[in-house]
PDB file of C-alpha atoms in Angstrom:
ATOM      1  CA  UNK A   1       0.000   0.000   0.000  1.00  0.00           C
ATOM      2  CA  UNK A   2       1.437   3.082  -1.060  1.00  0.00           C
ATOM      3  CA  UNK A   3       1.070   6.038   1.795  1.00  0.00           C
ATOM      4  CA  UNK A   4      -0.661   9.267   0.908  1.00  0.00           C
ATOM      5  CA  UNK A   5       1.528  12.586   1.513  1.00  0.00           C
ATOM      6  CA  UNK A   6      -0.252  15.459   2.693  1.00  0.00           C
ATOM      7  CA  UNK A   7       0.528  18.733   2.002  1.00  0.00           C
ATOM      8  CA  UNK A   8       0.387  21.428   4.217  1.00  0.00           C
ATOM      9  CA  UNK A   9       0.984  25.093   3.593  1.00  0.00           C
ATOM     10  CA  UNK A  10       3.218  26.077   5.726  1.00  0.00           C
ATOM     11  CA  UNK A  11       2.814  30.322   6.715  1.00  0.00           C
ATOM     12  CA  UNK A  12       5.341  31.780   8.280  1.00  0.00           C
ATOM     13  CA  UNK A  13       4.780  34.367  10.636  1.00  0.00           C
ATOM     14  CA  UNK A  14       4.700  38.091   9.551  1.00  0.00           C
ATOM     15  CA  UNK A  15       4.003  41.437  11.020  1.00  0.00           C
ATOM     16  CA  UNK A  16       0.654  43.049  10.627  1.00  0.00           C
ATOM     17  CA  UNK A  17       0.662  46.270  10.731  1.00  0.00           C
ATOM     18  CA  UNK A  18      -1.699  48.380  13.275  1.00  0.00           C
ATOM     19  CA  UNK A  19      -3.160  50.164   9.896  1.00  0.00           C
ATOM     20  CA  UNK A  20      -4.302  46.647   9.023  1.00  0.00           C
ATOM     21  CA  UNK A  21      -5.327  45.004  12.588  1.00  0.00           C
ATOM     22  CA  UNK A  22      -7.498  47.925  13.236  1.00  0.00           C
ATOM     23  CA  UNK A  23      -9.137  47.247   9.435  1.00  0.00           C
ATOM     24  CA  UNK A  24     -10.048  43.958  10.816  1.00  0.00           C
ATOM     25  CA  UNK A  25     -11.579  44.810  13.840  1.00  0.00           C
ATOM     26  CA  UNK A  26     -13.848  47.296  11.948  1.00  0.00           C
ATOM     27  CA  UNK A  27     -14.590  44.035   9.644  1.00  0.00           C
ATOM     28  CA  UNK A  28     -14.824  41.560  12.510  1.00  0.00           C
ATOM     29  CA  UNK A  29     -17.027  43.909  14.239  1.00  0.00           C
ATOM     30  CA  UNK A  30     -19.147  44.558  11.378  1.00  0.00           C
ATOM     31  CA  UNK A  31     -19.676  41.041  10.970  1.00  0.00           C
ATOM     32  CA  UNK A  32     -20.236  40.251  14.407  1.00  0.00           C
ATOM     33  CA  UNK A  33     -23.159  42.448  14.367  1.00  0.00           C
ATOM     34  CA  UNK A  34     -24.423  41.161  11.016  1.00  0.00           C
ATOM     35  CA  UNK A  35     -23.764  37.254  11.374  1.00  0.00           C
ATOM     36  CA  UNK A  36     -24.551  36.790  15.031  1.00  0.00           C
ATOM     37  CA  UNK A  37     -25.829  39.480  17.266  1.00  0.00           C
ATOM     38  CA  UNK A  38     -28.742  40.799  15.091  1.00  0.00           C
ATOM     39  CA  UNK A  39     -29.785  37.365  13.648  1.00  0.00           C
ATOM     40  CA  UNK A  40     -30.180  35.865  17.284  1.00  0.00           C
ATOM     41  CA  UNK A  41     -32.579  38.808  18.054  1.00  0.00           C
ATOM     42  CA  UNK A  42     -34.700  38.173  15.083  1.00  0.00           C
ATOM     43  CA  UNK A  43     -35.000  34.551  15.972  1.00  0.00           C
ATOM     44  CA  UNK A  44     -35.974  35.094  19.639  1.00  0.00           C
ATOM     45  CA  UNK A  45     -38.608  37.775  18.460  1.00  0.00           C
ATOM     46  CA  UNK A  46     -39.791  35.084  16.088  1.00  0.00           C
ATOM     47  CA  UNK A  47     -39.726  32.459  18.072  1.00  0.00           C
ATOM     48  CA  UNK A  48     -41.464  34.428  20.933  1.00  0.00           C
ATOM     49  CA  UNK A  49     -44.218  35.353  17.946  1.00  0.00           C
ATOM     50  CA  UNK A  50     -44.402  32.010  17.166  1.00  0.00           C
ATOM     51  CA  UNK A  51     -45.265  30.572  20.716  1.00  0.00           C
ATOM     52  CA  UNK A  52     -49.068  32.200  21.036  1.00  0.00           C
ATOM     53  CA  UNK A  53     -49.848  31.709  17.445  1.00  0.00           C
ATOM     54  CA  UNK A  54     -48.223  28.386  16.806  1.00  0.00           C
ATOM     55  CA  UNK A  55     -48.379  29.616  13.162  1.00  0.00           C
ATOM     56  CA  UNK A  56     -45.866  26.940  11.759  1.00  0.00           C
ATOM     57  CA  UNK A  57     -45.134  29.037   8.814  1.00  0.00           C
ATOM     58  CA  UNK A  58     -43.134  30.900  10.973  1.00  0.00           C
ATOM     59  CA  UNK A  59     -40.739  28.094  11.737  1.00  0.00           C
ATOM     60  CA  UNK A  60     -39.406  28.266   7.812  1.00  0.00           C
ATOM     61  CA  UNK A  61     -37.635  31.666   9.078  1.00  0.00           C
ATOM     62  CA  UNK A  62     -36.606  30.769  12.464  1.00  0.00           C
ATOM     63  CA  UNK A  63     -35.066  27.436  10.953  1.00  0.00           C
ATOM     64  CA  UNK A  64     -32.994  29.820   7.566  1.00  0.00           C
ATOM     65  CA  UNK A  65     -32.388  32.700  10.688  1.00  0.00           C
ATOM     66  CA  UNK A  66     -30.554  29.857  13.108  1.00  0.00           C
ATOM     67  CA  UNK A  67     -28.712  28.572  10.173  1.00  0.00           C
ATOM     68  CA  UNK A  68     -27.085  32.173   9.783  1.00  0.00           C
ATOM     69  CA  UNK A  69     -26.581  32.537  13.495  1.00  0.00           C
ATOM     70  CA  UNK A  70     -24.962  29.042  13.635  1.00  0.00           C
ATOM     71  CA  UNK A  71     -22.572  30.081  11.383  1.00  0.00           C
ATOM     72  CA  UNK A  72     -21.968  33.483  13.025  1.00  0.00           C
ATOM     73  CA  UNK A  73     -20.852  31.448  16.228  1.00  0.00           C
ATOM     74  CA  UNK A  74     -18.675  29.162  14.322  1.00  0.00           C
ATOM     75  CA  UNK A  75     -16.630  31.988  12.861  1.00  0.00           C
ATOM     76  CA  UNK A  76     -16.972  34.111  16.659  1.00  0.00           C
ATOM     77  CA  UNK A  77     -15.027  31.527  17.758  1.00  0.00           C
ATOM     78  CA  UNK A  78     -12.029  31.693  15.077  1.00  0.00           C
ATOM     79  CA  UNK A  79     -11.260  35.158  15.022  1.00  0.00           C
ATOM     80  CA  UNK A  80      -7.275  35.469  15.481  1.00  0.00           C
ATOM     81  CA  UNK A  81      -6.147  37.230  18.811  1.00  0.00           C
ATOM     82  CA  UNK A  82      -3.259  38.566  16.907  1.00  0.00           C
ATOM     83  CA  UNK A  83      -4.106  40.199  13.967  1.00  0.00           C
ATOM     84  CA  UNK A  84      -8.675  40.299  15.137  1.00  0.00           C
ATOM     85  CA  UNK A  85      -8.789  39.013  11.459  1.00  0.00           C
ATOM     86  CA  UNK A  86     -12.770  37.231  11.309  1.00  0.00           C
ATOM     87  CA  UNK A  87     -12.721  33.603  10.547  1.00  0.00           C
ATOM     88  CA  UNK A  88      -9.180  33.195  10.188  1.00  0.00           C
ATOM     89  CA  UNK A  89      -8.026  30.192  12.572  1.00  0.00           C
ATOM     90  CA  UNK A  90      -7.681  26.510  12.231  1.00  0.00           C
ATOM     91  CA  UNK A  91      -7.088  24.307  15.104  1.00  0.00           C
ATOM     92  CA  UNK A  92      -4.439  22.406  14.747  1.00  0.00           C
ATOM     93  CA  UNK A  93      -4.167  20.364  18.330  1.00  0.00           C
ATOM     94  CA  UNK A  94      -6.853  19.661  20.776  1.00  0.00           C
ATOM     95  CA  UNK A  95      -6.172  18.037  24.268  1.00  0.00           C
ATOM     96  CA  UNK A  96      -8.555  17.723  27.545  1.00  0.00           C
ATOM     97  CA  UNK A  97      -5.823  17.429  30.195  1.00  0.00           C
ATOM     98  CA  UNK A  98      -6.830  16.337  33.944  1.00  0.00           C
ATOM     99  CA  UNK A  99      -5.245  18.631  36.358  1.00  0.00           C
ATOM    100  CA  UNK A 100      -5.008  18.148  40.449  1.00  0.00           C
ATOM    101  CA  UNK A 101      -4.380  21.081  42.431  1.00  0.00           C
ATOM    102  CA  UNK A 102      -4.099  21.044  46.371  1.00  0.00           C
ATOM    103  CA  UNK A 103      -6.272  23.224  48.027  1.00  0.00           C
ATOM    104  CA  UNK A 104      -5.908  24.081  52.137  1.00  0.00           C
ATOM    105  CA  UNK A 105      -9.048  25.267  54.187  1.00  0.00           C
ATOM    106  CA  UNK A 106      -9.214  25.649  58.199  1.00  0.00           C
ATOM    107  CA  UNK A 107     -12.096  23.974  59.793  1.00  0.00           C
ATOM    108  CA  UNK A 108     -14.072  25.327  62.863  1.00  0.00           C
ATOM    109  CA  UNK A 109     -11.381  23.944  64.978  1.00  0.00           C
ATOM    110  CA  UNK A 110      -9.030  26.023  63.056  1.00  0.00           C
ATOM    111  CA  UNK A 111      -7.150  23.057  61.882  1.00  0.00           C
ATOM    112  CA  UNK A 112      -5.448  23.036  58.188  1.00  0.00           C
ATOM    113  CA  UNK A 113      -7.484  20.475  55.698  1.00  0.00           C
ATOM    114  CA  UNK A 114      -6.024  19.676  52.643  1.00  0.00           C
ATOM    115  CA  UNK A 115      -8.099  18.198  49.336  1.00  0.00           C
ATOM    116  CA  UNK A 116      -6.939  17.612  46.264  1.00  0.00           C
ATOM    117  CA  UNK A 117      -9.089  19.302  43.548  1.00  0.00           C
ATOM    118  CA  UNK A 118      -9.394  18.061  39.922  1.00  0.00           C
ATOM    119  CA  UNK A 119      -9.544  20.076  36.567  1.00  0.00           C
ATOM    120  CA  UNK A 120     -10.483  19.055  33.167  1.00  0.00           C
ATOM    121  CA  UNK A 121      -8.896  21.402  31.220  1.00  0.00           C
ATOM    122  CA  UNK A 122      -9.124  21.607  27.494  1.00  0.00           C
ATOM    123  CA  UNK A 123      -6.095  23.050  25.565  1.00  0.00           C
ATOM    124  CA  UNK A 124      -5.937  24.069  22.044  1.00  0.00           C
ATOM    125  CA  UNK A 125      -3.593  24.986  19.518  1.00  0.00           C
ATOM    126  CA  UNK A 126      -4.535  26.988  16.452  1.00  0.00           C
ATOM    127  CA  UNK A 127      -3.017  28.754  13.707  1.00  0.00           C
ATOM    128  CA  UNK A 128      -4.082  32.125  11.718  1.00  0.00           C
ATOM    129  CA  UNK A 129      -4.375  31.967   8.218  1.00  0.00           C
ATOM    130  CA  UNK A 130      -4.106  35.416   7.671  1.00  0.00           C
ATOM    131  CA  UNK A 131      -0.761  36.948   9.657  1.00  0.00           C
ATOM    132  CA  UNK A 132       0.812  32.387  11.139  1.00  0.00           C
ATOM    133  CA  UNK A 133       0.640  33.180  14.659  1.00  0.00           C
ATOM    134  CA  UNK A 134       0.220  30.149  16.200  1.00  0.00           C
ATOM    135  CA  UNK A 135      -1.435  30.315  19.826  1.00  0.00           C
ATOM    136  CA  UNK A 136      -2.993  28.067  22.644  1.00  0.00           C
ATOM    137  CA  UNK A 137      -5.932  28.323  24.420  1.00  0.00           C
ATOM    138  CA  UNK A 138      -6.398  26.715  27.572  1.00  0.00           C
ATOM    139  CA  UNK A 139     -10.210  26.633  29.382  1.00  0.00           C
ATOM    140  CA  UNK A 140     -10.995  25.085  32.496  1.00  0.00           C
ATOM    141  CA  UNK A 141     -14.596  22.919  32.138  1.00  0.00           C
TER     142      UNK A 141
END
C-alpha cells in the first residue's frame, strides 16, 4: 500500500501592521453584528411570535435565521487574537488534560485540611491563516 503525503501550507509568521489590525476589527465587528448578534434577536422575536400563534409558517424563518446565526458562532469563535482578522483560525491540536491542584481550608477547629481538587482542562492549539501566529488556548470545564 502506497502512503498518501499530505501537504500542508506552511505560513510563516509576519508582522501586521496596526493600519491593518485595526481594518479587521472594523470588519470583525461589522460582521459580528451582522452574522450573530442581530440574527439571534430576530429569531428570539420570532420564536417568541411564534409561541401564542403556533403559526408553523413561521418556523421556515426561524429554521434559515438559526442557520445564519450558527454560522456566526462558528466563525466568533475563530477570530485570530493577533491580527482580530474574522474567521481566520484553524485548530491544529486539541487536548482535555486532567489537572489536580491542592487546596488548604481551616475547619471550625481552626485546623489546616487539605483536598486535592481536579480540573479538566481543554487546551488548544490553532493557527491564523491570515498573519501564522500560532497560539494556545487553555479553558478550564
Amino acid at each position: 500500500m502506497a502512503k498518501k503525503k499530505i501537504d500542508i501550507k506552511k505560513i510563516k509568521e509576519r508582522n501586521v501592521s496596526q493600519k491593518e489590525i485595526e481594518e479587521n476589527e472594523k470588519e470583525t465587528k461589522m460582521k459580528n453584528w451582522l452574522l450573530y448578534r442581530i440574527p439571534i434577536t430576530i429569531d428570539v422575536i420570532l420564536a417568541l411570535i411564534y409561541i401564542p400563534t403556533n403559526n408553523n409558517i413561521l418556523l421556515i424563518p426561524i429554521a434559515l435565521i438559526f442557520i445564519v446565526v450558527l454560522y456566526g458562532i462558528d466563525c466568533h469563535q475563530r477570530i485570530c487574537e493577533h491580527c482580530k482578522k474574522w474567521n481566520a483560525t484553524v485548530t491544529l491540536k486539541t487536548e482535555n488534560l486532567l489537572r489536580t491542584t491542592t487546596v488548604t481550608k481551616k475547619n471550625l477547629l481552626k485546623k489546616d485540611k487539605t483536598k486535592e481538587k481536579k480540573n479538566l482542562v481543554k487546551k488548544v492549539e490553532k493557527k491564523c491563516l491570515n498573519c501564522g501566529h500560532v497560539y494556545e488556548k487553555e479553558t478550564i470545564k
